[in-house]
PDB file of C-alpha atoms in Angstrom:
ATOM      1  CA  UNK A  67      15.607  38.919 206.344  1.00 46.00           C
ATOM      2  CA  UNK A  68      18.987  37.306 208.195  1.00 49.00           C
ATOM      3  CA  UNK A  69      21.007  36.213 205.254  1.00 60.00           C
ATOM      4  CA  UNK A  70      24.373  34.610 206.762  1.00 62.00           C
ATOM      5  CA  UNK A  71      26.511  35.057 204.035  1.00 72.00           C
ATOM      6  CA  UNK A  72      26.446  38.973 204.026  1.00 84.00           C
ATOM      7  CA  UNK A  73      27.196  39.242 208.204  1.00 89.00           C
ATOM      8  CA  UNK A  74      30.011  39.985 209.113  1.00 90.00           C
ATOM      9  CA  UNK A  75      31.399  38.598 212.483  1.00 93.00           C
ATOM     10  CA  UNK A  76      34.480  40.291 214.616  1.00 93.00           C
ATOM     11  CA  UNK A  77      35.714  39.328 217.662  1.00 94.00           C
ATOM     12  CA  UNK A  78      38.904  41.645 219.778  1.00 95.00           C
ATOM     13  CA  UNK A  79      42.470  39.765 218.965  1.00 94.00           C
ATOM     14  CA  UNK A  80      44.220  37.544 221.564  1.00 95.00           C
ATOM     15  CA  UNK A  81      46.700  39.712 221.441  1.00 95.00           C
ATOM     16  CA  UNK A  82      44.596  42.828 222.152  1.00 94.00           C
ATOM     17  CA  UNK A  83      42.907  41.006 224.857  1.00 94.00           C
ATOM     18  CA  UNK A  84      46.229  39.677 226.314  1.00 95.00           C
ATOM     19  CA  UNK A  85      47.675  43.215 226.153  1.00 94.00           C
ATOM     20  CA  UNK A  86      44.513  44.152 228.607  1.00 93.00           C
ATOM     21  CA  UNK A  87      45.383  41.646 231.443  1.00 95.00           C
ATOM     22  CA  UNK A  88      49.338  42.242 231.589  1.00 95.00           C
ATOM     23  CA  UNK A  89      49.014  44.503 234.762  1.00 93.00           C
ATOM     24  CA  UNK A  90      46.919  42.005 236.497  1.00 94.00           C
ATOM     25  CA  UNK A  91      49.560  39.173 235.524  1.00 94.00           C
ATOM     26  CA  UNK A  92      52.460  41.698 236.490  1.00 94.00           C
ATOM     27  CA  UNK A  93      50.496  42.045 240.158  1.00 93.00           C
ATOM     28  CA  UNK A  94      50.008  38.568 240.648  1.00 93.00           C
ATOM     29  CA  UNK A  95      53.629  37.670 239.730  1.00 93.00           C
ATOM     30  CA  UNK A  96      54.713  40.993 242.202  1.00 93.00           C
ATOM     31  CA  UNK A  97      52.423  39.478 245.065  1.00 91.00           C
ATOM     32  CA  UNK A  98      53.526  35.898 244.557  1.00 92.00           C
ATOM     33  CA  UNK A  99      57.764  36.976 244.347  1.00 92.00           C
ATOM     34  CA  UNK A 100      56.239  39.367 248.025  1.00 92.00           C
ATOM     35  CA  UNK A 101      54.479  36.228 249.577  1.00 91.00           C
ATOM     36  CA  UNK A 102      57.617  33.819 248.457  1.00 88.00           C
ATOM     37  CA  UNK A 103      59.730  36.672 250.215  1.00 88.00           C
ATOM     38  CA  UNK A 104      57.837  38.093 253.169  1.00 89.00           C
ATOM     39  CA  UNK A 105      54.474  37.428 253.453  1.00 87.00           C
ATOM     40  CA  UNK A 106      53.092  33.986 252.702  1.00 89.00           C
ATOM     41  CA  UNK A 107      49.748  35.207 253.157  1.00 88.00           C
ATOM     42  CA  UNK A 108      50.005  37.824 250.610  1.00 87.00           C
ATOM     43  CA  UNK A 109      49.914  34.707 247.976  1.00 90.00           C
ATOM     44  CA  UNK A 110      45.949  35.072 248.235  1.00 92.00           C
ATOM     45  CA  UNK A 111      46.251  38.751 246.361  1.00 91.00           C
ATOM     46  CA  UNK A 112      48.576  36.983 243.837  1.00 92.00           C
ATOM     47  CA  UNK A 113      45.981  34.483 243.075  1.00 93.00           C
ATOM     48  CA  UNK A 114      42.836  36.835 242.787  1.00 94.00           C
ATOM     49  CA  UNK A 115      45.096  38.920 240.253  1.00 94.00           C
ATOM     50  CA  UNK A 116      45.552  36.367 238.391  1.00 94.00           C
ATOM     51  CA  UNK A 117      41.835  34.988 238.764  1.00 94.00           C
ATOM     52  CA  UNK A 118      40.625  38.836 237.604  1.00 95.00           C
ATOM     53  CA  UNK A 119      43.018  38.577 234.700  1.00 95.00           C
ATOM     54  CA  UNK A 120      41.850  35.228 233.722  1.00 95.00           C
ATOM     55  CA  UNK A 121      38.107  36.658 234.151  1.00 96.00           C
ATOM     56  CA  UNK A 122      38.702  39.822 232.053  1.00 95.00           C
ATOM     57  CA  UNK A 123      40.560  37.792 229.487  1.00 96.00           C
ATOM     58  CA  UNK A 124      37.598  35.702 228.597  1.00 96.00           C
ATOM     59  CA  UNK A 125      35.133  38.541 228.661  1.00 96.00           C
ATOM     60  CA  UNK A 126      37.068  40.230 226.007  1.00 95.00           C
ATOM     61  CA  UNK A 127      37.731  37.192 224.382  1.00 95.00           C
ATOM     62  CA  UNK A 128      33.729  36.657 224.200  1.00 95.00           C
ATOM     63  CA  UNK A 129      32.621  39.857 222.984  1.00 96.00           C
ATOM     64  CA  UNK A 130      30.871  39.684 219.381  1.00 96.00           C
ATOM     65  CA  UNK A 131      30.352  42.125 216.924  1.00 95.00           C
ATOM     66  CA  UNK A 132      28.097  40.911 214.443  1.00 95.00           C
ATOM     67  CA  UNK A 133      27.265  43.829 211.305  1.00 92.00           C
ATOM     68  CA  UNK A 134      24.395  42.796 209.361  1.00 92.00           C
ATOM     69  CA  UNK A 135      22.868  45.101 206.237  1.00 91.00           C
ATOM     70  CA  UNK A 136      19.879  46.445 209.137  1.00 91.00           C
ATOM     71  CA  UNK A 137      21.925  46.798 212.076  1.00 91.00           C
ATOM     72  CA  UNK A 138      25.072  46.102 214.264  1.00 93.00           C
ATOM     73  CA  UNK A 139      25.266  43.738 217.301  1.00 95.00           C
ATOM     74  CA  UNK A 140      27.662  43.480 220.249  1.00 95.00           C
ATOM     75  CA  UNK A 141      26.785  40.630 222.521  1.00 95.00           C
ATOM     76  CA  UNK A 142      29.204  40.965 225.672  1.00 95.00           C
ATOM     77  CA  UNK A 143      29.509  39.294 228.878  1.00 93.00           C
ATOM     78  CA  UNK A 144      30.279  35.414 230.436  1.00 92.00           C
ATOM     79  CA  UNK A 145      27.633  35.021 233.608  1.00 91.00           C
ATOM     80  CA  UNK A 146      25.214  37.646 232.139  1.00 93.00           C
ATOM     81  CA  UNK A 147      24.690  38.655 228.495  1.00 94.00           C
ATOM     82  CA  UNK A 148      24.397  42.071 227.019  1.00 94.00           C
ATOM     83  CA  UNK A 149      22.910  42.216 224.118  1.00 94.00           C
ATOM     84  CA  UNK A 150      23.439  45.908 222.294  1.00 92.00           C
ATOM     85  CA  UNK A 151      21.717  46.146 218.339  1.00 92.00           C
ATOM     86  CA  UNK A 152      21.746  49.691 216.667  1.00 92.00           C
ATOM     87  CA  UNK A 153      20.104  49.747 213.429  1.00 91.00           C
ATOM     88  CA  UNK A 154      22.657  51.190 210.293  1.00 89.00           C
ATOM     89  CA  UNK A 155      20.952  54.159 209.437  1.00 87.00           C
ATOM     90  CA  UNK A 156      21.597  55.474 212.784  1.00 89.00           C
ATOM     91  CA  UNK A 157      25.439  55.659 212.308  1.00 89.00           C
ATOM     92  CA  UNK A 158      26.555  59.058 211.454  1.00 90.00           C
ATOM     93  CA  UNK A 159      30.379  59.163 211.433  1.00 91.00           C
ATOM     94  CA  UNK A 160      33.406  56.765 211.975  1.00 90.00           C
ATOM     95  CA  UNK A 161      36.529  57.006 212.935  1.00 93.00           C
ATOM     96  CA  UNK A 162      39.425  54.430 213.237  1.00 93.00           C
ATOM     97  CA  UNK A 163      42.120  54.777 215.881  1.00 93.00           C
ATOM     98  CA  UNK A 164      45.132  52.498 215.406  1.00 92.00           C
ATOM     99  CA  UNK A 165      48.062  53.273 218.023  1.00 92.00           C
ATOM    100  CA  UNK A 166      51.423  52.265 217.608  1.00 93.00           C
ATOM    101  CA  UNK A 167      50.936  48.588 219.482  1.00 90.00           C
ATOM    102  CA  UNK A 168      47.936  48.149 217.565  1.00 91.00           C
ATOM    103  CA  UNK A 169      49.889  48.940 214.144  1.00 92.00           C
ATOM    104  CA  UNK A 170      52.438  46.243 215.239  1.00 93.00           C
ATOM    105  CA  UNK A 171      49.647  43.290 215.327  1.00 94.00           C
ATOM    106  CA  UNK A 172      47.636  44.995 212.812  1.00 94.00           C
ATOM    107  CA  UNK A 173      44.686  45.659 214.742  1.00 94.00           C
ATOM    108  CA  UNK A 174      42.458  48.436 214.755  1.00 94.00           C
ATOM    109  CA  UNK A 175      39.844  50.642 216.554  1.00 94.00           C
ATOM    110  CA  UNK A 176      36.816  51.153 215.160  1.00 93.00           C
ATOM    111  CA  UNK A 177      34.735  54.155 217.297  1.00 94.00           C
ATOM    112  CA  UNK A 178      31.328  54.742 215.391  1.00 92.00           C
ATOM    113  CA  UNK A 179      29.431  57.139 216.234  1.00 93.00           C
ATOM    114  CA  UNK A 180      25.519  57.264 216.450  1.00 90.00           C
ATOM    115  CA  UNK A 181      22.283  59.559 216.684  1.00 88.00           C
ATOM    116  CA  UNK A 182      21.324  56.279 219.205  1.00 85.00           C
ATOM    117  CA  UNK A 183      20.283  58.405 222.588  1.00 87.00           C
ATOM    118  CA  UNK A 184      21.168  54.567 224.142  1.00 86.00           C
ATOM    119  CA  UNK A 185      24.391  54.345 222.347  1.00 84.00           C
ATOM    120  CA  UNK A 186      25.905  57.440 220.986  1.00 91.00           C
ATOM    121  CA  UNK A 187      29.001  55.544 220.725  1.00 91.00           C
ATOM    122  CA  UNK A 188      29.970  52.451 219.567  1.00 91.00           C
ATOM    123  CA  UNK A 189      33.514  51.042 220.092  1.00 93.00           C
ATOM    124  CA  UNK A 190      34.445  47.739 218.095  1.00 93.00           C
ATOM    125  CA  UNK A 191      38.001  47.284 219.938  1.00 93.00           C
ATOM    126  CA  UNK A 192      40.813  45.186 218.876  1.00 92.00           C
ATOM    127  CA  UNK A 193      39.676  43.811 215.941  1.00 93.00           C
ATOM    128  CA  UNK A 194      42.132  43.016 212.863  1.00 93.00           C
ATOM    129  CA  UNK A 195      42.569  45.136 210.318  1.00 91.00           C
ATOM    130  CA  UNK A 196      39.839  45.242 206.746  1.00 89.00           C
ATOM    131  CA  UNK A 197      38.100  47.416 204.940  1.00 90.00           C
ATOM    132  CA  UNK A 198      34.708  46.500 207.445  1.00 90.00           C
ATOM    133  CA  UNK A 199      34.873  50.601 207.050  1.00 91.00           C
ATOM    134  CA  UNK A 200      33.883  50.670 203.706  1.00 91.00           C
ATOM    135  CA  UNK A 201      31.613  47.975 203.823  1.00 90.00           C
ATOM    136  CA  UNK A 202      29.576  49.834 206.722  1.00 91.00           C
ATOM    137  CA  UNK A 203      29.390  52.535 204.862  1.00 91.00           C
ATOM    138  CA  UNK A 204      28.207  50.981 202.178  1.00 91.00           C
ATOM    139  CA  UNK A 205      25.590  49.459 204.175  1.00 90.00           C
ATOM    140  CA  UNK A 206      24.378  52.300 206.461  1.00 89.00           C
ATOM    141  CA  UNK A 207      23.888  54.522 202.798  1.00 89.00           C
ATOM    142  CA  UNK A 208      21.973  50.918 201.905  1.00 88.00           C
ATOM    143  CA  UNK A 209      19.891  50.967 204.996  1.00 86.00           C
ATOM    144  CA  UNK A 210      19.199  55.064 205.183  1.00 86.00           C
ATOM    145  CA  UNK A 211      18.024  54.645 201.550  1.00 86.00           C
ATOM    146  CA  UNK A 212      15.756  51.538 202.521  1.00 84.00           C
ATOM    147  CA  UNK A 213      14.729  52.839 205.211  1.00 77.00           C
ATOM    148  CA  UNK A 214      13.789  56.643 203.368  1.00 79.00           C
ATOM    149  CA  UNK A 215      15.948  58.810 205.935  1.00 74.00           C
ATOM    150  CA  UNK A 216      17.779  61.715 204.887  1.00 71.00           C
ATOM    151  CA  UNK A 217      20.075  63.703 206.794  1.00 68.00           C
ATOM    152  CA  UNK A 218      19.410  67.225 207.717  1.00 67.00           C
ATOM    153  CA  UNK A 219      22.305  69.382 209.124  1.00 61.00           C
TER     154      UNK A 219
END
């Protein structure tokens, strides 16, 4: 039971992901001002910083994370595909992290933690700011109740 209308897709921020690749661009920039300068063959570090910026750009740019009532996906990758699903009653706690450049684009952190031996935690990184807190908690009390598990401590 996949019903569209209730899941939720997130993707990291262009922003976030360009704040990720500024020390690559920074190198190639440094290698290509060094190879100008002193070294012309030094232009071929400049230009596989920059490719490995490019490349690490459009990974984070690709990453999905798709929160359905059941369960939580994060489908990562360009050339090969990783496909991670945890199930919503497995989430135990959550915590959002927001540091100050985050605050200025109004992005967030969301680090969820699971009883998942494969995934104790789950990061969802860069994504914009909501209430997607409330409405997994919401959903993992839906799913624990569904699903008849109650917590022991």
């Amino acid at each position: 039971m996949n019903n569209s209308e209730t899941d939720i897709q997130l993707r990291p921020s262009p922003i976030f992901a360009f704040f990720h690749i500024i020390a690559f661009i920074s190198c190639a920039i440094a290698f290509l001002w060094l190879a100008n300068r002193y070294y012309p063959t030094l232009i071929w570090f400049s230009l596989f910083s920059m490719a490995f910026g490019i490349y690490r750009y459009i990974f984070i740019r690709r990453v999905i994370y798709l929160v359905t009532p059941q369960y939580i996906r994060i489908t990562r990758g360009i050339f090969f595909k990783t496909i991670d699903t945890i199930e919503l009653f497995r989430v135990k706690d959550y915590i959002i992290t927001e540091p100050f450049l985050l605050q200025i684009f109004r992005l967030m952190d969301l680090h969820l933690k699971t009883t998942d031996p494969e995934n104790p935690v789950i990061w969802l990184r860069g994504i914009p700011q909501s209430n997607i807190i409330d409405i997994i908690r919401e959903r993992v009390l839906e799913s624990r109740q569904h699903n008849r598990i109650f917590e022991i401590n």
